[in-house]
CSV table of C-alpha atoms and ligand atoms in Angstrom, one decimal:
chain,number,residue,atom,x,y,z
S,1,UNK,CA,-1.7,-14.6,-17.1
S,2,UNK,CA,-3.7,-17.1,-15.1
S,3,UNK,CA,-1.4,-19.9,-16.2
S,4,UNK,CA,1.3,-18.5,-13.8
S,5,UNK,CA,-1.0,-19.0,-10.8
S,6,UNK,CA,-1.6,-22.0,-8.6
S,7,UNK,CA,-5.2,-23.3,-8.1
S,8,UNK,CA,-5.1,-21.9,-4.5
S,9,UNK,CA,-4.0,-18.5,-5.7
S,10,UNK,CA,-6.8,-18.4,-8.4
S,11,UNK,CA,-9.4,-19.4,-5.9
S,12,UNK,CA,-8.3,-16.6,-3.5
S,13,UNK,CA,-8.3,-14.1,-6.4
S,14,UNK,CA,-11.8,-15.1,-7.5
S,15,UNK,CA,-13.2,-15.0,-3.9
S,16,UNK,CA,-11.8,-11.5,-3.1
S,17,UNK,CA,-12.8,-10.2,-6.5
S,18,UNK,CA,-16.3,-11.4,-6.1
S,19,UNK,CA,-16.5,-9.9,-2.7
S,20,UNK,CA,-15.1,-6.6,-3.9
S,21,UNK,CA,-17.5,-6.4,-6.9
S,22,UNK,CA,-20.5,-7.3,-4.8
S,23,UNK,CA,-19.8,-5.5,-1.5
S,24,UNK,CA,-17.3,-2.7,-2.1
S,25,UNK,CA,-18.1,-1.5,-5.7
S,26,UNK,CA,-21.6,-0.3,-4.8
S,27,UNK,CA,-20.4,2.0,-2.0
S,28,UNK,CA,-16.9,3.0,-3.3
S,29,UNK,CA,-17.8,6.3,-4.8
S,30,UNK,CA,-19.8,7.4,-1.7
S,31,UNK,CA,-17.1,6.4,0.7
S,32,UNK,CA,-14.6,8.3,-1.4
S,33,UNK,CA,-16.7,11.4,-1.7
S,34,UNK,CA,-17.6,11.6,2.0
S,35,UNK,CA,-14.1,10.4,3.2
S,36,UNK,CA,-15.6,7.6,5.3
S,37,UNK,CA,-13.3,4.8,6.5
S,38,UNK,CA,-14.9,1.5,5.3
S,39,UNK,CA,-15.0,-0.1,8.8
S,40,UNK,CA,-17.7,-2.6,7.9
S,41,UNK,CA,-15.9,-3.7,4.7
S,42,UNK,CA,-12.6,-4.1,6.6
S,43,UNK,CA,-14.5,-6.3,9.2
S,44,UNK,CA,-15.8,-8.5,6.4
S,45,UNK,CA,-12.4,-8.7,4.7
S,46,UNK,CA,-11.0,-9.7,8.1
S,47,UNK,CA,-13.5,-12.5,8.3
S,48,UNK,CA,-12.3,-13.7,4.8
S,49,UNK,CA,-8.8,-13.8,6.2
S,50,UNK,CA,-7.5,-11.0,4.0
S,51,UNK,CA,-5.8,-8.9,6.7
S,52,UNK,CA,-3.3,-11.7,7.4
S,53,UNK,CA,-3.1,-13.5,4.0
S,54,UNK,CA,0.7,-13.9,3.8
S,55,UNK,CA,1.4,-15.0,7.4
S,56,UNK,CA,1.5,-18.4,9.0
S,57,UNK,CA,-1.5,-19.9,10.7
S,58,UNK,CA,0.3,-20.2,14.0
S,59,UNK,CA,0.2,-16.4,14.2
S,60,UNK,CA,-3.4,-16.2,13.1
S,61,UNK,CA,-2.6,-15.7,9.4
S,62,UNK,CA,-4.2,-17.4,6.4
S,63,UNK,CA,-1.0,-19.3,5.7
S,64,UNK,CA,-0.8,-18.2,2.1
S,65,UNK,CA,2.0,-16.6,0.1
S,66,UNK,CA,2.8,-13.0,-1.0
S,67,UNK,CA,1.6,-13.6,-4.5
S,68,UNK,CA,-1.8,-14.3,-3.1
S,69,UNK,CA,-1.6,-11.1,-1.1
S,70,UNK,CA,-0.7,-9.2,-4.3
S,71,UNK,CA,-3.7,-10.7,-6.1
S,72,UNK,CA,-6.0,-9.7,-3.2
S,73,UNK,CA,-4.8,-6.1,-3.1
S,74,UNK,CA,-5.2,-5.8,-6.8
S,75,UNK,CA,-8.7,-7.3,-6.7
S,76,UNK,CA,-9.8,-4.9,-3.9
S,77,UNK,CA,-8.2,-1.9,-5.5
S,78,UNK,CA,-10.0,-2.5,-8.8
S,79,UNK,CA,-13.2,-1.5,-7.0
S,80,UNK,CA,-11.9,0.8,-4.3
S,81,UNK,CA,-8.2,1.9,-4.1
S,82,UNK,CA,-8.8,3.4,-0.7
S,83,UNK,CA,-9.7,0.0,0.7
S,84,UNK,CA,-6.7,-1.4,-1.2
S,85,UNK,CA,-4.2,0.9,0.6
S,86,UNK,CA,-5.8,0.3,4.0
S,87,UNK,CA,-5.2,-3.4,3.6
S,88,UNK,CA,-1.7,-2.9,2.1
S,89,UNK,CA,-0.5,-0.4,4.8
S,90,UNK,CA,-1.8,-2.7,7.5
S,91,UNK,CA,-0.3,-5.9,6.2
S,92,UNK,CA,2.9,-4.8,4.4
S,93,UNK,CA,3.9,-2.0,6.7
S,94,UNK,CA,2.7,-3.0,10.1
S,95,UNK,CA,2.2,-6.8,10.3
S,96,UNK,CA,5.3,-7.6,8.2
S,97,UNK,CA,7.9,-5.8,10.3
S,98,UNK,CA,6.6,-7.5,13.4
S,99,UNK,CA,6.7,-10.9,11.6
S,100,UNK,CA,10.2,-10.3,10.3
S,101,UNK,CA,11.9,-8.4,13.1
S,102,UNK,CA,9.9,-9.1,16.2
S,103,UNK,CA,10.9,-11.4,19.0
S,104,UNK,CA,8.8,-14.6,19.5
S,105,UNK,CA,7.1,-12.8,22.4
S,106,UNK,CA,6.2,-9.8,20.2
S,107,UNK,CA,4.9,-12.0,17.4
S,108,UNK,CA,2.7,-14.0,19.8
S,109,UNK,CA,1.4,-10.8,21.5
S,110,UNK,CA,0.6,-8.7,18.4
S,111,UNK,CA,0.2,-10.9,15.3
S,112,UNK,CA,-2.9,-12.9,16.0
S,113,UNK,CA,-5.1,-9.8,16.6
S,114,UNK,CA,-3.5,-8.0,13.6
S,115,UNK,CA,-3.8,-11.0,11.2
S,116,UNK,CA,-7.4,-11.4,12.2
S,117,UNK,CA,-8.1,-7.7,11.5
S,118,UNK,CA,-9.2,-7.2,15.1
S,119,UNK,CA,-6.4,-4.6,15.4
S,120,UNK,CA,-5.3,-2.3,12.5
S,121,UNK,CA,-1.7,-1.3,12.1
S,122,UNK,CA,0.2,1.7,10.6
S,123,UNK,CA,3.8,2.6,9.8
S,124,UNK,CA,5.0,5.9,11.1
S,125,UNK,CA,8.3,7.0,9.4
S,126,UNK,CA,7.6,10.2,7.6
S,127,UNK,CA,7.8,13.6,9.3
S,128,UNK,CA,7.2,17.1,8.1
S,129,UNK,CA,10.9,17.6,7.4
S,130,UNK,CA,11.8,14.0,6.5
S,131,UNK,CA,10.0,12.5,3.5
S,132,UNK,CA,12.3,11.0,0.8
S,133,UNK,CA,15.3,11.7,3.0
S,134,UNK,CA,14.0,9.3,5.6
S,135,UNK,CA,17.3,9.2,7.5
S,136,UNK,CA,16.8,12.7,8.9
S,137,UNK,CA,13.8,12.0,11.2
S,138,UNK,CA,13.7,14.1,14.4
S,139,UNK,CA,11.3,12.1,16.6
S,140,UNK,CA,13.3,10.8,19.6
S,141,UNK,CA,13.3,8.0,22.1
S,142,UNK,CA,15.2,8.3,25.4
S,143,UNK,CA,15.6,5.4,27.8
S,144,UNK,CA,14.4,6.4,31.3
S,145,UNK,CA,14.5,3.5,33.7
S,146,UNK,CA,12.6,0.7,32.1
S,147,UNK,CA,10.7,2.9,29.6
S,148,UNK,CA,11.4,4.5,26.3
S,149,UNK,CA,10.1,8.1,26.3
S,150,UNK,CA,9.0,9.2,22.8
S,151,UNK,CA,8.7,12.8,21.6
S,152,UNK,CA,8.0,14.1,18.1
S,153,UNK,CA,5.4,14.4,15.3
S,154,UNK,CA,4.9,12.0,12.4
S,155,UNK,CA,2.7,13.0,9.4
S,156,UNK,CA,1.1,11.6,6.3
S,157,UNK,CA,0.4,8.3,8.1
S,158,UNK,CA,-1.9,6.0,6.3
S,159,UNK,CA,-4.4,4.3,8.7
S,160,UNK,CA,-3.2,6.9,11.3
S,161,UNK,CA,-6.7,7.5,12.7
S,162,UNK,CA,-7.7,3.9,13.1
S,163,UNK,CA,-4.4,2.2,13.9
S,164,UNK,CA,-4.3,0.2,17.2
S,165,UNK,CA,-0.7,-0.7,16.6
S,166,UNK,CA,1.9,1.8,15.4
S,167,UNK,CA,5.3,0.8,14.0
S,168,UNK,CA,7.2,3.9,14.9
S,169,UNK,CA,10.7,5.0,13.7
S,170,UNK,CA,12.7,7.4,15.9
S,171,UNK,CA,16.2,8.7,16.2
S,172,UNK,CA,18.0,7.1,19.1
S,173,UNK,CA,21.5,8.3,18.1
S,174,UNK,CA,20.9,11.6,16.1
S,175,UNK,CA,24.5,12.1,15.1
S,176,UNK,CA,24.6,8.6,13.5
S,177,UNK,CA,21.8,9.5,11.1
S,178,UNK,CA,20.6,6.3,9.3
S,179,UNK,CA,22.7,4.2,11.7
S,180,UNK,CA,21.0,5.8,14.7
S,181,UNK,CA,17.4,5.0,14.0
S,182,UNK,CA,15.3,2.5,15.9
S,183,UNK,CA,11.9,1.0,15.5
S,184,UNK,CA,9.3,0.6,18.2
S,185,UNK,CA,5.8,-0.9,18.7
S,186,UNK,CA,3.4,1.7,20.2
S,187,UNK,CA,-0.1,0.8,21.2
S,188,UNK,CA,-3.0,3.2,20.8
S,189,UNK,CA,-4.2,4.5,24.1
S,190,UNK,CA,-0.7,5.0,25.5
S,191,UNK,CA,-0.7,8.3,27.5
S,192,UNK,CA,1.2,11.0,25.6
S,193,UNK,CA,0.1,9.6,22.2
S,194,UNK,CA,-2.6,11.3,20.1
S,195,UNK,CA,-3.8,11.6,16.5
S,196,UNK,CA,-3.3,15.1,15.1
S,197,UNK,CA,-4.5,16.7,11.9
S,198,UNK,CA,-6.4,14.7,9.3
S,199,UNK,CA,-5.4,15.5,5.7
S,200,UNK,CA,-7.9,16.4,3.1
S,201,UNK,CA,-6.7,14.6,0.0
S,202,UNK,CA,-7.2,14.6,-3.8
S,203,UNK,CA,-7.9,10.8,-3.9
S,204,UNK,CA,-8.0,7.6,-1.8
S,205,UNK,CA,-10.3,9.7,0.4
S,206,UNK,CA,-11.8,6.8,2.3
S,207,UNK,CA,-8.5,5.9,3.8
S,208,UNK,CA,-7.2,8.2,6.7
S,209,UNK,CA,-4.0,10.1,6.4
S,210,UNK,CA,-3.1,11.8,9.7
S,211,UNK,CA,-0.5,13.3,12.0
S,212,UNK,CA,0.6,11.3,15.0
S,213,UNK,CA,1.8,13.2,18.0
S,214,UNK,CA,4.1,11.8,20.8
S,215,UNK,CA,4.6,14.0,23.9
S,216,UNK,CA,6.5,12.3,26.7
S,217,UNK,CA,4.9,9.1,25.6
S,218,UNK,CA,6.4,6.3,27.7
S,219,UNK,CA,6.4,2.7,26.3
S,220,UNK,CA,7.8,-0.5,27.8
S,221,UNK,CA,11.5,-1.2,27.1
S,222,UNK,CA,10.6,-4.5,25.4
S,223,UNK,CA,8.7,-2.6,22.7
S,224,UNK,CA,11.9,-2.0,20.8
S,225,UNK,CA,11.4,-3.8,17.4
S,226,UNK,CA,14.6,-5.3,16.1
S,227,UNK,CA,18.0,-4.1,17.3
S,228,UNK,CA,18.7,-0.7,18.8
S,229,UNK,CA,20.0,1.7,16.0
S,230,UNK,CA,19.2,-0.8,13.3
S,231,UNK,CA,15.7,0.6,12.6
S,232,UNK,CA,16.5,2.2,9.2
S,233,UNK,CA,17.0,-1.3,7.8
S,234,UNK,CA,13.7,-2.4,9.3
S,235,UNK,CA,12.1,0.6,7.5
S,236,UNK,CA,13.8,-0.1,4.2
S,237,UNK,CA,13.2,-3.8,4.1
S,238,UNK,CA,9.5,-3.2,5.1
S,239,UNK,CA,9.1,-0.6,2.4
S,240,UNK,CA,10.4,-3.1,-0.2
S,241,UNK,CA,7.3,-5.2,0.6
S,242,UNK,CA,5.1,-2.1,0.8
S,243,UNK,CA,6.1,-1.0,-2.7
S,244,UNK,CA,4.9,-4.3,-4.1
S,245,UNK,CA,1.6,-3.6,-2.2
S,246,UNK,CA,1.3,-0.2,-3.9
S,247,UNK,CA,2.2,-1.7,-7.2
S,248,UNK,CA,-0.7,-4.2,-6.7
S,249,UNK,CA,-3.0,-1.3,-5.8
S,250,UNK,CA,-1.9,0.5,-9.0
S,251,UNK,CA,-2.6,-2.7,-11.0
S,252,UNK,CA,-6.2,-2.7,-9.6
S,253,UNK,CA,-6.8,0.9,-10.7
S,254,UNK,CA,-5.4,0.2,-14.2
S,255,UNK,CA,-7.5,-2.9,-14.5
S,256,UNK,CA,-10.6,-0.9,-13.6
S,257,UNK,CA,-9.7,1.7,-16.2
S,258,UNK,CA,-9.4,-0.9,-18.9
S,259,UNK,CA,-12.6,-2.8,-18.0
S,260,UNK,CA,-14.7,0.4,-17.8
S,261,UNK,CA,-13.2,1.7,-21.1
S,262,UNK,CA,-13.9,-1.5,-23.0
S,263,UNK,CA,-17.5,-1.5,-21.7
S,264,UNK,CA,-18.1,2.2,-22.4
S,265,UNK,CA,-16.6,2.1,-25.8
S,266,UNK,CA,-18.7,-0.9,-26.8
S,267,UNK,CA,-21.8,0.9,-25.6
S,268,UNK,CA,-21.3,4.5,-26.6
S,269,UNK,CA,-22.3,5.3,-30.2
S,270,UNK,CA,-21.1,8.2,-32.3
S,271,UNK,CA,-21.2,8.7,-36.1
S,272,UNK,CA,-23.6,5.8,-36.2
S,273,UNK,CA,-21.5,3.1,-34.6
S,274,UNK,CA,-19.9,2.1,-31.3
S,275,UNK,CA,-16.8,4.1,-30.6
S,276,UNK,CA,-14.9,0.9,-30.1
S,277,UNK,CA,-15.0,0.5,-33.9
S,278,UNK,CA,-12.7,3.5,-34.3
S,279,UNK,CA,-9.0,2.8,-34.5
S,280,UNK,CA,-8.2,5.8,-32.2
S,281,UNK,CA,-10.1,4.0,-29.4
S,282,UNK,CA,-8.7,0.6,-30.2
S,283,UNK,CA,-5.1,1.9,-30.0
S,284,UNK,CA,-5.7,3.4,-26.6
S,285,UNK,CA,-7.1,0.2,-25.3
S,286,UNK,CA,-4.2,-1.8,-26.8
S,287,UNK,CA,-1.6,0.5,-25.1
S,288,UNK,CA,-3.5,0.4,-21.8
S,289,UNK,CA,-3.6,-3.4,-21.8
S,290,UNK,CA,0.0,-3.8,-22.8
S,291,UNK,CA,1.2,-1.4,-20.0
S,292,UNK,CA,-1.0,-3.2,-17.5
S,293,UNK,CA,0.3,-6.7,-18.4
S,294,UNK,CA,4.0,-5.5,-18.3
S,295,UNK,CA,3.3,-4.0,-14.9
S,296,UNK,CA,1.5,-7.1,-13.7
S,297,UNK,CA,4.5,-9.3,-14.7
S,298,UNK,CA,7.0,-7.0,-12.9
S,299,UNK,CA,4.8,-7.1,-9.7
S,300,UNK,CA,4.4,-10.8,-9.9
S,301,UNK,CA,8.2,-11.3,-10.3
S,302,UNK,CA,8.9,-9.1,-7.2
S,303,UNK,CA,6.2,-11.0,-5.2
S,304,UNK,CA,7.6,-14.4,-6.3
S,305,UNK,CA,11.1,-13.3,-5.3
S,306,UNK,CA,9.8,-12.2,-1.9
S,307,UNK,CA,8.1,-15.6,-1.5
S,308,UNK,CA,11.4,-17.3,-2.3
S,309,UNK,CA,13.2,-15.3,0.4
S,310,UNK,CA,15.4,-13.5,-2.2
S,311,UNK,CA,16.4,-9.8,-2.0
S,312,UNK,CA,14.0,-7.9,-4.2
S,313,UNK,CA,14.6,-4.2,-3.5
S,314,UNK,CA,15.3,-3.3,-7.1
S,315,UNK,CA,12.5,-5.5,-8.4
S,316,UNK,CA,10.0,-3.9,-6.0
S,317,UNK,CA,11.1,-0.4,-7.1
S,318,UNK,CA,10.7,-1.4,-10.8
S,319,UNK,CA,7.2,-2.8,-10.1
S,320,UNK,CA,6.0,0.3,-8.3
S,321,UNK,CA,7.6,2.7,-10.8
S,322,UNK,CA,6.0,0.9,-13.7
S,323,UNK,CA,2.6,0.0,-12.2
S,324,UNK,CA,2.0,3.5,-10.8
S,325,UNK,CA,2.8,5.2,-14.1
S,326,UNK,CA,0.6,2.6,-15.8
S,327,UNK,CA,-2.3,3.4,-13.4
S,328,UNK,CA,-2.0,7.2,-14.2
S,329,UNK,CA,-1.6,6.5,-17.9
S,330,UNK,CA,-4.6,4.2,-18.0
S,331,UNK,CA,-6.7,6.6,-15.9
S,332,UNK,CA,-5.9,9.5,-18.3
S,333,UNK,CA,-6.8,7.3,-21.3
S,334,UNK,CA,-10.0,6.1,-19.5
S,335,UNK,CA,-11.1,9.7,-19.2
S,336,UNK,CA,-10.3,10.4,-22.8
S,337,UNK,CA,-12.3,7.4,-24.0
S,338,UNK,CA,-15.3,8.5,-21.9
S,339,UNK,CA,-15.0,12.0,-23.3
S,340,UNK,CA,-17.0,14.6,-21.3
S,341,UNK,CA,-18.5,11.7,-19.2
S,342,UNK,CA,-15.0,10.9,-18.0
S,343,UNK,CA,-14.7,14.3,-16.4
S,344,UNK,CA,-17.9,14.1,-14.3
S,345,UNK,CA,-18.5,12.2,-11.1
S,346,UNK,CA,-21.4,10.1,-12.6
S,347,UNK,CA,-18.7,7.8,-13.9
S,348,UNK,CA,-15.7,6.4,-12.1
S,349,UNK,CA,-12.9,7.4,-14.5
S,350,UNK,CA,-12.2,10.7,-12.7
S,351,UNK,CA,-11.9,8.9,-9.4
S,352,UNK,CA,-9.4,6.5,-10.9
S,353,UNK,CA,-7.2,9.4,-12.0
S,354,UNK,CA,-7.3,11.0,-8.5
S,355,UNK,CA,-6.5,7.6,-6.9
S,356,UNK,CA,-3.8,6.7,-9.3
S,357,UNK,CA,-1.6,9.8,-8.7
S,358,UNK,CA,-0.7,8.9,-5.1
S,359,UNK,CA,0.8,5.6,-6.2
S,360,UNK,CA,3.5,7.6,-7.9
S,361,UNK,CA,4.3,9.3,-4.6
S,362,UNK,CA,3.8,7.3,-1.5
S,363,UNK,CA,6.0,4.5,0.0
S,364,UNK,CA,8.8,6.2,-2.0
S,365,UNK,CA,8.3,8.7,-4.8
S,366,UNK,CA,9.0,7.4,-8.3
S,367,UNK,CA,12.2,9.6,-8.2
S,368,UNK,CA,13.3,7.5,-5.2
S,369,UNK,CA,12.4,4.3,-7.1
S,370,UNK,CA,14.7,5.4,-10.0
S,371,UNK,CA,17.5,6.0,-7.4
S,372,UNK,CA,17.0,2.5,-5.9
S,373,UNK,CA,17.0,0.9,-9.4
S,374,UNK,CA,20.0,2.9,-10.7
S,375,UNK,CA,22.1,2.4,-7.5
S,376,UNK,CA,21.7,-1.3,-7.8
S,377,UNK,CA,23.0,-1.1,-11.4
S,378,UNK,CA,25.9,1.1,-10.5
S,379,UNK,CA,26.9,-1.0,-7.5
S,380,UNK,CA,27.7,-3.7,-10.2
I,401,LIG,N1,17.1,-3.2,2.3
I,401,LIG,C1,18.0,-3.4,3.2
I,401,LIG,N2,18.9,-2.4,3.6
I,401,LIG,C2,18.8,-1.2,2.9
I,401,LIG,C3,17.8,-1.0,2.0
I,401,LIG,C4,16.9,-2.1,1.6
I,401,LIG,N3,16.0,-1.9,0.7
I,401,LIG,N4,17.9,0.3,1.5
I,401,LIG,C5,19.0,0.8,2.2
I,401,LIG,N5,19.5,-0.1,3.1
I,401,LIG,C6,20.6,0.0,4.0
I,401,LIG,C7,21.9,0.3,3.2
I,401,LIG,O1,22.5,-0.9,2.8
I,401,LIG,C8,22.7,1.1,4.3
I,401,LIG,O2,23.2,0.2,5.2
I,401,LIG,P1,24.6,0.5,6.0
I,401,LIG,O3,24.3,1.5,7.0
I,401,LIG,O4,24.9,-0.9,6.7
I,401,LIG,O5,25.6,0.9,5.0
I,401,LIG,C9,21.6,1.9,5.0
I,401,LIG,O6,20.4,1.2,4.8
I,401,LIG,C10,21.5,3.3,4.6
I,401,LIG,O7,21.3,3.3,3.2
I,401,LIG,P2,21.6,4.5,2.2
I,401,LIG,O8,23.0,5.0,2.6
I,401,LIG,O9,21.3,4.1,0.8
I,401,LIG,O10,20.5,5.6,2.8
I,401,LIG,P3,20.1,7.0,2.3
I,401,LIG,O11,19.9,7.9,3.4
I,401,LIG,O12,21.0,7.5,1.2
I,401,LIG,O13,18.6,6.7,1.7
I,401,LIG,C11,16.9,6.0,0.2
I,401,LIG,C12,18.3,5.8,0.7
I,401,LIG,C13,16.8,7.3,-0.5
I,401,LIG,C14,16.7,4.9,-0.8
I,401,LIG,C15,15.9,5.9,1.3
I,401,LIG,O14,16.0,7.0,2.2
I,401,LIG,C16,14.4,5.8,0.9
I,401,LIG,O15,14.0,4.8,0.5
I,401,LIG,N6,13.7,7.0,0.9
I,401,LIG,C17,12.3,7.0,0.7
I,401,LIG,C18,11.6,6.9,2.0
I,401,LIG,C19,10.2,6.5,1.7
I,401,LIG,O16,9.9,5.5,1.0
I,401,LIG,N7,9.3,7.2,2.4
I,401,LIG,C20,7.9,6.8,2.3
I,401,LIG,C21,7.5,6.4,3.7
I,401,LIG,S1,6.1,5.4,3.8
I,401,LIG,S2,4.6,6.4,3.0
């Protein structure tokens, strides 16, 4: 599908892919196994401009488009899905809302350090009692003098342990539900803020997932992001972009499954010939490849629409739904093709399955994706 890409996009894709193959692939299994945040890799990706790909140079970004970002997240995730989500949560969920909803002052203050990767961001919406039903968050912000005072606990926050900048969603008018939510920018180190429990996960174990605790945490009045009580839209618009990031991560996992399965089936001999000579294997490879390309095209379409400034909520939901199910499908098939070797840690296939599953869940479960898609149909 290279013919759909510009020369600049292809060059970026090649550069990130080469870096990921040479520098991330050799350590991916170990990072995953030990649950180590890839700080050195993130530093190098920052030097390559990857932490701010889709943002203008005036704010420290690489001045490229969202399609380029999609290609970069896919290329990284092919070798390490944990690193893929670290980049995606930072860029789509933390840099993007400041870029889209921030005042000029906020953009100048936060974006250069975030786009250069000097500061990592996270997006804190989810709470123990508010997952899919994001409008029921209980964390509060009360204006006291010239400070907003925050109280509450967020959980399942990707990059929670490393984030310097937190995009926090709180209830400012509880009785107004989704119309009483506001977004704030919180800086690490603010008294009253601390990182809580670290989750022990099935996959993407090199990325942190933590609780964030706010206890009488006072932040400057001017850290309100967007308009007061309009934060739910900030969250939803941001998640539309985030879902394309997760679709791109899922594409990377699916691609890894296909490439590993092709290589293994050409090499592994049974009954006197390579197993790729058997139609049973060929059909699995054909289905994996078809699902991958359909998912790629949906993700590319959503990314292109974002670049054109169009509304793409339905398209992002379709891309994430399809790409995440493709990643799990391909990971299951990759294990099947590898047989017993697919089930042991000596090969990567079992890691792909563990990493793929979360793409069906985070940044909106696939049940929520189906709601977003069907409600856009039913609205007419
Ligand atoms: N873009 C812009 N506006 C949006 C929007 C989007 N993608 N999605 C919803 N909105 C707006 C609606 O238009 C509505 O606006 P008004 O108040 O002006 O009418 C408002 O937001 C509320 O929307 P809605 O009534 O549909 O809200 P619900 O509480 O029913 O929730 C879902 C809708 C389920 C789609 C939403 O809660 C959701 O996406 N949940 C999943 C949350 C999630 O992804 N969590 C993961 C967190 S990050 S790991």
